[in-house]
Amino acid sequence: MKQYRYVKSNAFTSGSIPEQSSPTRSLSLGNPAACIFTGQEELTPEQMQAIAAEHKGFVMEVVFCGQSDKADCKLTYYSSECEVEFCGHGTIATMYTMVKETPELMAKPVITAETNRKGIIEVFNAIEDEDAVYITAPDPIEHPMNLLVAQIEDALSLPHGAICKDLPIRIIDAGLRTLLVPIKDLETEISVYPNEQSLKTFCESNDIDIILVFSKQTADASAFAHTRVFAPKFGYLEDPATGSGNSAFANYLLSEGLWKGEPITIEQGGNDRIYNSVKLKYQDGKLLFGGKATKK
């Protein structure tokens, strides 16, 4: 039987484990991903899907990390339901762990990763300075938004009037096709829990991968905005910390003139968890998202 190195880690964690003499806040749970390092061997799509299916309820996605003749590694992503075109949190979890534990990569300021569907991405090593890695987000693609506000409210089980009228609803693909929905206030945004099956039907009927709801109000004054991401298409209701969704959100903020590209932190999660932390910045003409990962 073949054996591969296996690592489970949680991406976009915030805080740290409290010590007896320190009031440091508890570590958030992050977004779990499993990484299987396949080396020179290539698994078939059927093999990868079967392995990912076995992880349902344990991690959100499985990342298969192999060798590449074009970059430092090659990444392929699967959820329990299907292949995923791009997985931001899986990339953060995999690259943070791999860079931190590989002296040759820790010495490099920039690492490259070939992705199975989105080409080659750059990974910026900021582990020593920020305890984080950053990834170049895929170029954004805007899609027409023809849905009615009432349809979206119904799909998300939002109360009437919860969607903010001062900001547009848009569909942006920065790795995954994302419906971006502004919510009037933080309390409403963190309290909504739609029906998973109904929302999955809505997403599949309208060619939407994920739905990101956001509020400009935050629990932590140092955070720029608060987001939540629903992803029933991939076999679970909510993605607790999301690279591709927040990349779409970052492009939304830039194009709406709400952000100038300086380093910011997005807090993410519902009222059932310690909020996770996704870092964003626009540097040298590139949108970057990043964070740290905690091995489990």
PDB file of C-alpha atoms in Angstrom:
ATOM      1  CA  MET A   1       0.000   0.000   0.000  1.00  0.00           C
ATOM      2  CA  LYS A   2       1.316   3.431  -0.982  1.00  0.00           C
ATOM      3  CA  GLN A   3       1.988   5.850   1.863  1.00  0.00           C
ATOM      4  CA  TYR A   4       2.056   9.632   1.542  1.00  0.00           C
ATOM      5  CA  ARG A   5       2.853  12.435   3.935  1.00  0.00           C
ATOM      6  CA  TYR A   6      -0.404  13.798   5.345  1.00  0.00           C
ATOM      7  CA  VAL A   7      -0.954  17.105   7.159  1.00  0.00           C
ATOM      8  CA  LYS A   8      -4.177  18.590   8.503  1.00  0.00           C
ATOM      9  CA  SER A   9      -4.064  22.275   9.349  1.00  0.00           C
ATOM     10  CA  ASN A  10      -6.462  25.146   9.900  1.00  0.00           C
ATOM     11  CA  ALA A  11      -5.978  28.252   7.747  1.00  0.00           C
ATOM     12  CA  PHE A  12      -6.622  31.892   8.643  1.00  0.00           C
ATOM     13  CA  THR A  13      -6.508  31.305  12.373  1.00  0.00           C
ATOM     14  CA  SER A  14      -6.443  34.348  14.645  1.00  0.00           C
ATOM     15  CA  GLY A  15      -5.235  34.882  18.193  1.00  0.00           C
ATOM     16  CA  SER A  16      -3.013  32.461  20.049  1.00  0.00           C
ATOM     17  CA  ILE A  17      -3.246  29.792  22.678  1.00  0.00           C
ATOM     18  CA  PRO A  18      -3.579  31.563  26.059  1.00  0.00           C
ATOM     19  CA  GLU A  19      -0.903  31.012  28.671  1.00  0.00           C
ATOM     20  CA  GLN A  20      -1.503  31.014  32.416  1.00  0.00           C
ATOM     21  CA  SER A  21       0.305  34.318  32.812  1.00  0.00           C
ATOM     22  CA  SER A  22      -1.129  35.904  29.676  1.00  0.00           C
ATOM     23  CA  PRO A  23      -4.615  37.192  28.840  1.00  0.00           C
ATOM     24  CA  THR A  24      -4.088  36.434  25.145  1.00  0.00           C
ATOM     25  CA  ARG A  25      -7.361  35.538  23.445  1.00  0.00           C
ATOM     26  CA  SER A  26      -7.995  31.974  22.409  1.00  0.00           C
ATOM     27  CA  LEU A  27      -7.044  30.681  18.998  1.00  0.00           C
ATOM     28  CA  SER A  28      -9.832  30.644  16.429  1.00  0.00           C
ATOM     29  CA  LEU A  29     -10.655  27.353  14.750  1.00  0.00           C
ATOM     30  CA  GLY A  30      -9.752  28.579  11.265  1.00  0.00           C
ATOM     31  CA  ASN A  31     -10.749  26.644   8.170  1.00  0.00           C
ATOM     32  CA  PRO A  32      -9.579  23.005   8.107  1.00  0.00           C
ATOM     33  CA  ALA A  33      -7.815  21.551   5.089  1.00  0.00           C
ATOM     34  CA  ALA A  34      -5.949  18.315   4.545  1.00  0.00           C
ATOM     35  CA  CYS A  35      -2.865  18.168   2.376  1.00  0.00           C
ATOM     36  CA  ILE A  36      -1.515  14.979   0.856  1.00  0.00           C
ATOM     37  CA  PHE A  37       2.024  15.225  -0.487  1.00  0.00           C
ATOM     38  CA  THR A  38       2.183  12.843  -3.443  1.00  0.00           C
ATOM     39  CA  GLY A  39       5.768  13.490  -4.549  1.00  0.00           C
ATOM     40  CA  GLN A  40       6.476  12.347  -8.102  1.00  0.00           C
ATOM     41  CA  GLU A  41       3.401  10.142  -8.307  1.00  0.00           C
ATOM     42  CA  GLU A  42       0.242  11.462  -9.988  1.00  0.00           C
ATOM     43  CA  LEU A  43      -3.095  10.277  -8.647  1.00  0.00           C
ATOM     44  CA  THR A  44      -6.042   9.980 -11.017  1.00  0.00           C
ATOM     45  CA  PRO A  45      -9.040  12.311 -10.631  1.00  0.00           C
ATOM     46  CA  GLU A  46     -11.075   9.308  -9.498  1.00  0.00           C
ATOM     47  CA  GLN A  47      -8.544   8.488  -6.784  1.00  0.00           C
ATOM     48  CA  MET A  48      -8.412  12.079  -5.550  1.00  0.00           C
ATOM     49  CA  GLN A  49     -12.195  12.371  -5.497  1.00  0.00           C
ATOM     50  CA  ALA A  50     -12.520   9.129  -3.562  1.00  0.00           C
ATOM     51  CA  ILE A  51     -10.010  10.317  -0.968  1.00  0.00           C
ATOM     52  CA  ALA A  52     -11.729  13.699  -0.647  1.00  0.00           C
ATOM     53  CA  ALA A  53     -15.130  12.017  -0.256  1.00  0.00           C
ATOM     54  CA  GLU A  54     -13.755  10.122   2.753  1.00  0.00           C
ATOM     55  CA  HIS A  55     -12.949  13.506   4.356  1.00  0.00           C
ATOM     56  CA  LYS A  56     -16.545  14.785   4.323  1.00  0.00           C
ATOM     57  CA  GLY A  57     -17.275  16.420   7.659  1.00  0.00           C
ATOM     58  CA  PHE A  58     -13.591  16.371   8.659  1.00  0.00           C
ATOM     59  CA  VAL A  59     -12.127  19.085   6.405  1.00  0.00           C
ATOM     60  CA  MET A  60     -13.601  21.454   3.843  1.00  0.00           C
ATOM     61  CA  GLU A  61     -11.157  20.551   1.060  1.00  0.00           C
ATOM     62  CA  VAL A  62      -8.272  18.199   0.397  1.00  0.00           C
ATOM     63  CA  VAL A  63      -5.192  19.585  -1.361  1.00  0.00           C
ATOM     64  CA  PHE A  64      -3.006  17.210  -3.342  1.00  0.00           C
ATOM     65  CA  CYS A  65       0.523  18.602  -3.508  1.00  0.00           C
ATOM     66  CA  GLY A  66       2.851  17.115  -6.080  1.00  0.00           C
ATOM     67  CA  GLN A  67       5.932  17.983  -8.082  1.00  0.00           C
ATOM     68  CA  SER A  68       5.873  20.465 -10.949  1.00  0.00           C
ATOM     69  CA  ASP A  69       8.292  21.133 -13.776  1.00  0.00           C
ATOM     70  CA  LYS A  70       7.021  24.746 -13.910  1.00  0.00           C
ATOM     71  CA  ALA A  71       6.987  25.776 -10.238  1.00  0.00           C
ATOM     72  CA  ASP A  72       8.048  24.735  -6.738  1.00  0.00           C
ATOM     73  CA  CYS A  73       4.992  22.464  -6.434  1.00  0.00           C
ATOM     74  CA  LYS A  74       1.641  21.621  -8.046  1.00  0.00           C
ATOM     75  CA  LEU A  75      -1.672  21.906  -6.204  1.00  0.00           C
ATOM     76  CA  THR A  76      -4.974  20.206  -7.035  1.00  0.00           C
ATOM     77  CA  TYR A  77      -8.087  20.762  -4.920  1.00  0.00           C
ATOM     78  CA  TYR A  78     -11.064  18.513  -4.162  1.00  0.00           C
ATOM     79  CA  SER A  79     -14.079  18.838  -1.878  1.00  0.00           C
ATOM     80  CA  SER A  80     -16.147  15.814  -0.892  1.00  0.00           C
ATOM     81  CA  GLU A  81     -18.440  16.603  -3.846  1.00  0.00           C
ATOM     82  CA  CYS A  82     -16.189  17.628  -6.737  1.00  0.00           C
ATOM     83  CA  GLU A  83     -12.924  19.120  -7.933  1.00  0.00           C
ATOM     84  CA  VAL A  84     -12.585  22.750  -6.844  1.00  0.00           C
ATOM     85  CA  GLU A  85     -11.053  25.171  -9.332  1.00  0.00           C
ATOM     86  CA  PHE A  86      -9.203  27.126  -6.645  1.00  0.00           C
ATOM     87  CA  CYS A  87      -9.087  26.842  -2.856  1.00  0.00           C
ATOM     88  CA  GLY A  88      -7.597  29.829  -1.060  1.00  0.00           C
ATOM     89  CA  HIS A  89      -7.633  28.431   2.460  1.00  0.00           C
ATOM     90  CA  GLY A  90      -6.225  25.104   1.261  1.00  0.00           C
ATOM     91  CA  THR A  91      -3.400  26.945  -0.473  1.00  0.00           C
ATOM     92  CA  ILE A  92      -2.640  29.004   2.634  1.00  0.00           C
ATOM     93  CA  ALA A  93      -2.701  25.909   4.855  1.00  0.00           C
ATOM     94  CA  THR A  94      -0.478  23.897   2.511  1.00  0.00           C
ATOM     95  CA  MET A  95       2.051  26.590   1.660  1.00  0.00           C
ATOM     96  CA  TYR A  96       2.377  27.945   5.208  1.00  0.00           C
ATOM     97  CA  THR A  97       3.148  24.449   6.491  1.00  0.00           C
ATOM     98  CA  MET A  98       5.434  23.504   3.600  1.00  0.00           C
ATOM     99  CA  VAL A  99       7.419  26.756   3.641  1.00  0.00           C
ATOM    100  CA  LYS A 100       7.794  26.820   7.433  1.00  0.00           C
ATOM    101  CA  GLU A 101       9.030  23.226   7.550  1.00  0.00           C
ATOM    102  CA  THR A 102      11.332  23.351   4.496  1.00  0.00           C
ATOM    103  CA  PRO A 103      14.586  25.314   5.044  1.00  0.00           C
ATOM    104  CA  GLU A 104      15.167  25.821   1.306  1.00  0.00           C
ATOM    105  CA  LEU A 105      11.715  27.402   0.914  1.00  0.00           C
ATOM    106  CA  MET A 106      11.989  29.445   4.139  1.00  0.00           C
ATOM    107  CA  ALA A 107      15.057  31.070   2.582  1.00  0.00           C
ATOM    108  CA  LYS A 108      13.058  32.200  -0.461  1.00  0.00           C
ATOM    109  CA  PRO A 109      10.976  35.410  -0.349  1.00  0.00           C
ATOM    110  CA  VAL A 110       8.740  34.182  -3.183  1.00  0.00           C
ATOM    111  CA  ILE A 111       7.649  30.605  -3.899  1.00  0.00           C
ATOM    112  CA  THR A 112       5.663  29.541  -6.967  1.00  0.00           C
ATOM    113  CA  ALA A 113       2.850  27.012  -7.088  1.00  0.00           C
ATOM    114  CA  GLU A 114       1.246  25.547 -10.184  1.00  0.00           C
ATOM    115  CA  THR A 115      -2.502  25.075  -9.722  1.00  0.00           C
ATOM    116  CA  ASN A 116      -4.463  22.540 -11.721  1.00  0.00           C
ATOM    117  CA  ARG A 117      -7.032  25.058 -13.036  1.00  0.00           C
ATOM    118  CA  LYS A 118      -5.790  28.607 -12.376  1.00  0.00           C
ATOM    119  CA  GLY A 119      -2.222  28.545 -13.649  1.00  0.00           C
ATOM    120  CA  ILE A 120       0.846  29.534 -11.633  1.00  0.00           C
ATOM    121  CA  ILE A 121       0.465  31.660  -8.508  1.00  0.00           C
ATOM    122  CA  GLU A 122       3.088  33.370  -6.370  1.00  0.00           C
ATOM    123  CA  VAL A 123       3.354  32.755  -2.641  1.00  0.00           C
ATOM    124  CA  PHE A 124       5.037  35.520  -0.647  1.00  0.00           C
ATOM    125  CA  ASN A 125       6.885  34.386   2.454  1.00  0.00           C
ATOM    126  CA  ALA A 126       6.132  36.738   5.379  1.00  0.00           C
ATOM    127  CA  ILE A 127       6.449  34.101   8.105  1.00  0.00           C
ATOM    128  CA  GLU A 128       9.329  35.760   9.958  1.00  0.00           C
ATOM    129  CA  ASP A 129       7.793  39.259   9.947  1.00  0.00           C
ATOM    130  CA  GLU A 130       4.036  38.566  10.108  1.00  0.00           C
ATOM    131  CA  ASP A 131       3.681  34.833  10.780  1.00  0.00           C
ATOM    132  CA  ALA A 132       1.817  34.595   7.469  1.00  0.00           C
ATOM    133  CA  VAL A 133       2.095  33.738   3.803  1.00  0.00           C
ATOM    134  CA  TYR A 134       0.406  35.736   1.060  1.00  0.00           C
ATOM    135  CA  ILE A 135      -0.900  34.490  -2.261  1.00  0.00           C
ATOM    136  CA  THR A 136      -1.595  36.309  -5.497  1.00  0.00           C
ATOM    137  CA  ALA A 137      -5.322  36.201  -6.150  1.00  0.00           C
ATOM    138  CA  PRO A 138      -6.477  35.117  -9.627  1.00  0.00           C
ATOM    139  CA  ASP A 139      -7.448  37.987 -11.926  1.00  0.00           C
ATOM    140  CA  PRO A 140     -11.094  38.962 -11.308  1.00  0.00           C
ATOM    141  CA  ILE A 141     -13.861  38.319 -13.808  1.00  0.00           C
ATOM    142  CA  GLU A 142     -17.121  40.259 -13.473  1.00  0.00           C
ATOM    143  CA  HIS A 143     -20.389  38.474 -14.295  1.00  0.00           C
ATOM    144  CA  PRO A 144     -23.843  39.959 -14.876  1.00  0.00           C
ATOM    145  CA  MET A 145     -26.038  40.193 -11.763  1.00  0.00           C
ATOM    146  CA  ASN A 146     -29.661  39.641 -12.800  1.00  0.00           C
ATOM    147  CA  LEU A 147     -31.076  38.387  -9.512  1.00  0.00           C
ATOM    148  CA  LEU A 148     -33.743  40.274  -7.590  1.00  0.00           C
ATOM    149  CA  VAL A 149     -33.079  41.428  -4.035  1.00  0.00           C
ATOM    150  CA  ALA A 150     -36.137  39.491  -2.867  1.00  0.00           C
ATOM    151  CA  GLN A 151     -34.739  36.282  -4.416  1.00  0.00           C
ATOM    152  CA  ILE A 152     -31.455  36.694  -2.569  1.00  0.00           C
ATOM    153  CA  GLU A 153     -33.153  37.515   0.736  1.00  0.00           C
ATOM    154  CA  ASP A 154     -35.307  34.429   0.415  1.00  0.00           C
ATOM    155  CA  ALA A 155     -32.380  32.148  -0.503  1.00  0.00           C
ATOM    156  CA  LEU A 156     -30.330  33.385   2.455  1.00  0.00           C
ATOM    157  CA  SER A 157     -33.278  33.446   4.894  1.00  0.00           C
ATOM    158  CA  LEU A 158     -32.602  37.142   5.472  1.00  0.00           C
ATOM    159  CA  PRO A 159     -35.283  39.423   6.948  1.00  0.00           C
ATOM    160  CA  HIS A 160     -36.854  41.860   4.501  1.00  0.00           C
ATOM    161  CA  GLY A 161     -34.749  45.000   4.169  1.00  0.00           C
ATOM    162  CA  ALA A 162     -31.556  43.388   5.539  1.00  0.00           C
ATOM    163  CA  ILE A 163     -29.605  43.995   2.313  1.00  0.00           C
ATOM    164  CA  CYS A 164     -27.948  47.418   2.184  1.00  0.00           C
ATOM    165  CA  LYS A 165     -29.334  49.576  -0.627  1.00  0.00           C
ATOM    166  CA  ASP A 166     -26.347  51.945  -0.657  1.00  0.00           C
ATOM    167  CA  LEU A 167     -23.978  49.336  -2.095  1.00  0.00           C
ATOM    168  CA  PRO A 168     -24.443  47.102  -5.167  1.00  0.00           C
ATOM    169  CA  ILE A 169     -24.836  43.334  -5.244  1.00  0.00           C
ATOM    170  CA  ARG A 170     -22.259  41.942  -7.660  1.00  0.00           C
ATOM    171  CA  ILE A 171     -20.887  38.652  -8.974  1.00  0.00           C
ATOM    172  CA  ILE A 172     -17.076  38.489  -9.162  1.00  0.00           C
ATOM    173  CA  ASP A 173     -14.907  35.460  -9.872  1.00  0.00           C
ATOM    174  CA  ALA A 174     -11.459  35.713  -8.243  1.00  0.00           C
ATOM    175  CA  GLY A 175     -10.965  31.982  -8.013  1.00  0.00           C
ATOM    176  CA  LEU A 176     -14.614  31.052  -7.461  1.00  0.00           C
ATOM    177  CA  ARG A 177     -17.729  32.734  -8.855  1.00  0.00           C
ATOM    178  CA  THR A 178     -18.867  34.767  -5.846  1.00  0.00           C
ATOM    179  CA  LEU A 179     -22.159  36.536  -5.215  1.00  0.00           C
ATOM    180  CA  LEU A 180     -21.332  39.528  -2.978  1.00  0.00           C
ATOM    181  CA  VAL A 181     -24.171  40.784  -0.793  1.00  0.00           C
ATOM    182  CA  PRO A 182     -23.891  43.871   1.472  1.00  0.00           C
ATOM    183  CA  ILE A 183     -25.796  43.597   4.766  1.00  0.00           C
ATOM    184  CA  LYS A 184     -26.974  46.653   6.722  1.00  0.00           C
ATOM    185  CA  ASP A 185     -25.632  45.687  10.137  1.00  0.00           C
ATOM    186  CA  LEU A 186     -23.265  43.243  11.804  1.00  0.00           C
ATOM    187  CA  GLU A 187     -25.843  41.630  14.076  1.00  0.00           C
ATOM    188  CA  THR A 188     -27.996  40.537  11.132  1.00  0.00           C
ATOM    189  CA  GLU A 189     -24.973  39.373   9.144  1.00  0.00           C
ATOM    190  CA  ILE A 190     -23.547  37.136  11.874  1.00  0.00           C
ATOM    191  CA  SER A 191     -26.954  35.703  12.858  1.00  0.00           C
ATOM    192  CA  VAL A 192     -28.269  34.357   9.547  1.00  0.00           C
ATOM    193  CA  TYR A 193     -28.185  30.580   8.955  1.00  0.00           C
ATOM    194  CA  PRO A 194     -29.928  29.635   5.680  1.00  0.00           C
ATOM    195  CA  ASN A 195     -31.178  26.177   4.764  1.00  0.00           C
ATOM    196  CA  GLU A 196     -28.284  24.299   3.145  1.00  0.00           C
ATOM    197  CA  GLN A 197     -30.260  22.339   0.551  1.00  0.00           C
ATOM    198  CA  SER A 198     -32.380  25.326  -0.538  1.00  0.00           C
ATOM    199  CA  LEU A 199     -29.293  27.493  -0.866  1.00  0.00           C
ATOM    200  CA  LYS A 200     -27.493  24.777  -2.842  1.00  0.00           C
ATOM    201  CA  THR A 201     -30.386  24.668  -5.309  1.00  0.00           C
ATOM    202  CA  PHE A 202     -30.294  28.474  -5.591  1.00  0.00           C
ATOM    203  CA  CYS A 203     -26.531  28.492  -6.267  1.00  0.00           C
ATOM    204  CA  GLU A 204     -26.634  25.692  -8.823  1.00  0.00           C
ATOM    205  CA  SER A 205     -29.617  27.260 -10.621  1.00  0.00           C
ATOM    206  CA  ASN A 206     -27.804  30.588 -10.950  1.00  0.00           C
ATOM    207  CA  ASP A 207     -24.264  29.333 -11.690  1.00  0.00           C
ATOM    208  CA  ILE A 208     -22.871  30.635  -8.386  1.00  0.00           C
ATOM    209  CA  ASP A 209     -20.048  28.888  -6.553  1.00  0.00           C
ATOM    210  CA  ILE A 210     -20.207  30.735  -3.227  1.00  0.00           C
ATOM    211  CA  ILE A 211     -22.105  33.607  -1.590  1.00  0.00           C
ATOM    212  CA  LEU A 212     -20.245  36.189   0.489  1.00  0.00           C
ATOM    213  CA  VAL A 213     -22.278  38.438   2.774  1.00  0.00           C
ATOM    214  CA  PHE A 214     -20.519  41.344   4.420  1.00  0.00           C
ATOM    215  CA  SER A 215     -20.955  44.197   6.841  1.00  0.00           C
ATOM    216  CA  LYS A 216     -18.813  47.300   7.210  1.00  0.00           C
ATOM    217  CA  GLN A 217     -19.479  47.040  10.935  1.00  0.00           C
ATOM    218  CA  THR A 218     -16.993  44.847  12.825  1.00  0.00           C
ATOM    219  CA  ALA A 219     -16.641  43.305  16.262  1.00  0.00           C
ATOM    220  CA  ASP A 220     -12.941  44.180  16.422  1.00  0.00           C
ATOM    221  CA  ALA A 221     -12.250  47.861  15.814  1.00  0.00           C
ATOM    222  CA  SER A 222      -8.962  46.989  14.084  1.00  0.00           C
ATOM    223  CA  ALA A 223     -10.737  44.931  11.398  1.00  0.00           C
ATOM    224  CA  PHE A 224     -11.789  46.569   8.142  1.00  0.00           C
ATOM    225  CA  ALA A 225     -14.974  44.565   7.506  1.00  0.00           C
ATOM    226  CA  HIS A 226     -16.769  41.390   8.538  1.00  0.00           C
ATOM    227  CA  THR A 227     -17.622  38.616   6.065  1.00  0.00           C
ATOM    228  CA  ARG A 228     -19.259  35.216   5.936  1.00  0.00           C
ATOM    229  CA  VAL A 229     -19.169  32.760   3.042  1.00  0.00           C
ATOM    230  CA  PHE A 230     -21.784  30.124   2.199  1.00  0.00           C
ATOM    231  CA  ALA A 231     -20.699  27.241  -0.049  1.00  0.00           C
ATOM    232  CA  PRO A 232     -23.388  24.510  -0.143  1.00  0.00           C
ATOM    233  CA  LYS A 233     -22.339  23.576  -3.688  1.00  0.00           C
ATOM    234  CA  PHE A 234     -19.221  21.984  -2.191  1.00  0.00           C
ATOM    235  CA  GLY A 235     -20.985  19.866   0.405  1.00  0.00           C
ATOM    236  CA  TYR A 236     -21.180  22.178   3.429  1.00  0.00           C
ATOM    237  CA  LEU A 237     -23.217  25.248   4.380  1.00  0.00           C
ATOM    238  CA  GLU A 238     -20.547  27.675   5.506  1.00  0.00           C
ATOM    239  CA  ASP A 239     -16.869  28.145   4.743  1.00  0.00           C
ATOM    240  CA  PRO A 240     -15.451  29.618   7.960  1.00  0.00           C
ATOM    241  CA  ALA A 241     -12.447  31.393   6.375  1.00  0.00           C
ATOM    242  CA  THR A 242     -12.081  31.942   2.656  1.00  0.00           C
ATOM    243  CA  GLY A 243      -9.289  33.087   0.357  1.00  0.00           C
ATOM    244  CA  SER A 244     -11.115  33.167  -2.980  1.00  0.00           C
ATOM    245  CA  GLY A 245     -14.274  34.734  -1.525  1.00  0.00           C
ATOM    246  CA  ASN A 246     -12.360  37.483   0.247  1.00  0.00           C
ATOM    247  CA  SER A 247     -10.308  38.033  -2.921  1.00  0.00           C
ATOM    248  CA  ALA A 248     -13.558  38.730  -4.766  1.00  0.00           C
ATOM    249  CA  PHE A 249     -14.529  41.009  -1.880  1.00  0.00           C
ATOM    250  CA  ALA A 250     -11.187  42.835  -2.121  1.00  0.00           C
ATOM    251  CA  ASN A 251     -11.763  43.484  -5.827  1.00  0.00           C
ATOM    252  CA  TYR A 252     -15.257  44.721  -4.950  1.00  0.00           C
ATOM    253  CA  LEU A 253     -13.826  47.133  -2.361  1.00  0.00           C
ATOM    254  CA  LEU A 254     -11.201  48.441  -4.789  1.00  0.00           C
ATOM    255  CA  SER A 255     -13.608  48.989  -7.674  1.00  0.00           C
ATOM    256  CA  GLU A 256     -16.231  50.630  -5.431  1.00  0.00           C
ATOM    257  CA  GLY A 257     -13.646  53.037  -4.000  1.00  0.00           C
ATOM    258  CA  LEU A 258     -14.076  51.634  -0.488  1.00  0.00           C
ATOM    259  CA  TRP A 259     -10.435  50.608  -0.055  1.00  0.00           C
ATOM    260  CA  LYS A 260      -7.153  51.961  -1.412  1.00  0.00           C
ATOM    261  CA  GLY A 261      -5.107  48.790  -1.124  1.00  0.00           C
ATOM    262  CA  GLU A 262      -3.337  49.298   2.202  1.00  0.00           C
ATOM    263  CA  PRO A 263      -2.893  46.182   4.411  1.00  0.00           C
ATOM    264  CA  ILE A 264      -6.174  45.310   6.137  1.00  0.00           C
ATOM    265  CA  THR A 265      -7.676  42.452   8.113  1.00  0.00           C
ATOM    266  CA  ILE A 266     -11.079  40.930   7.410  1.00  0.00           C
ATOM    267  CA  GLU A 267     -12.767  39.113  10.285  1.00  0.00           C
ATOM    268  CA  GLN A 268     -14.904  36.180   9.166  1.00  0.00           C
ATOM    269  CA  GLY A 269     -17.457  33.891  10.764  1.00  0.00           C
ATOM    270  CA  GLY A 270     -20.908  33.621  12.291  1.00  0.00           C
ATOM    271  CA  ASN A 271     -21.877  34.142  15.912  1.00  0.00           C
ATOM    272  CA  ASP A 272     -21.113  30.496  16.690  1.00  0.00           C
ATOM    273  CA  ARG A 273     -17.308  30.852  16.613  1.00  0.00           C
ATOM    274  CA  ILE A 274     -14.253  32.987  17.360  1.00  0.00           C
ATOM    275  CA  TYR A 275     -13.793  35.017  14.182  1.00  0.00           C
ATOM    276  CA  ASN A 276     -11.048  34.010  11.778  1.00  0.00           C
ATOM    277  CA  SER A 277      -8.624  36.463  10.218  1.00  0.00           C
ATOM    278  CA  VAL A 278      -7.902  37.008   6.507  1.00  0.00           C
ATOM    279  CA  LYS A 279      -5.246  39.555   5.537  1.00  0.00           C
ATOM    280  CA  LEU A 280      -5.534  41.578   2.318  1.00  0.00           C
ATOM    281  CA  LYS A 281      -3.236  44.027   0.580  1.00  0.00           C
ATOM    282  CA  TYR A 282      -2.647  45.457  -2.893  1.00  0.00           C
ATOM    283  CA  GLN A 283       1.054  45.520  -3.696  1.00  0.00           C
ATOM    284  CA  ASP A 284       2.917  46.287  -6.933  1.00  0.00           C
ATOM    285  CA  GLY A 285      -0.261  45.943  -8.971  1.00  0.00           C
ATOM    286  CA  LYS A 286      -1.161  42.596  -7.384  1.00  0.00           C
ATOM    287  CA  LEU A 287      -3.983  41.722  -5.020  1.00  0.00           C
ATOM    288  CA  LEU A 288      -2.695  39.491  -2.232  1.00  0.00           C
ATOM    289  CA  PHE A 289      -4.553  37.541   0.440  1.00  0.00           C
ATOM    290  CA  GLY A 290      -2.883  35.784   3.315  1.00  0.00           C
ATOM    291  CA  GLY A 291      -2.802  34.478   6.844  1.00  0.00           C
ATOM    292  CA  LYS A 292      -1.304  31.819   9.021  1.00  0.00           C
ATOM    293  CA  ALA A 293      -2.178  28.169   9.605  1.00  0.00           C
ATOM    294  CA  THR A 294      -2.220  26.010  12.702  1.00  0.00           C
ATOM    295  CA  LYS A 295      -1.471  22.299  12.426  1.00  0.00           C
ATOM    296  CA  LYS A 296      -3.978  19.924  14.017  1.00  0.00           C
TER     297      LYS A 296
END
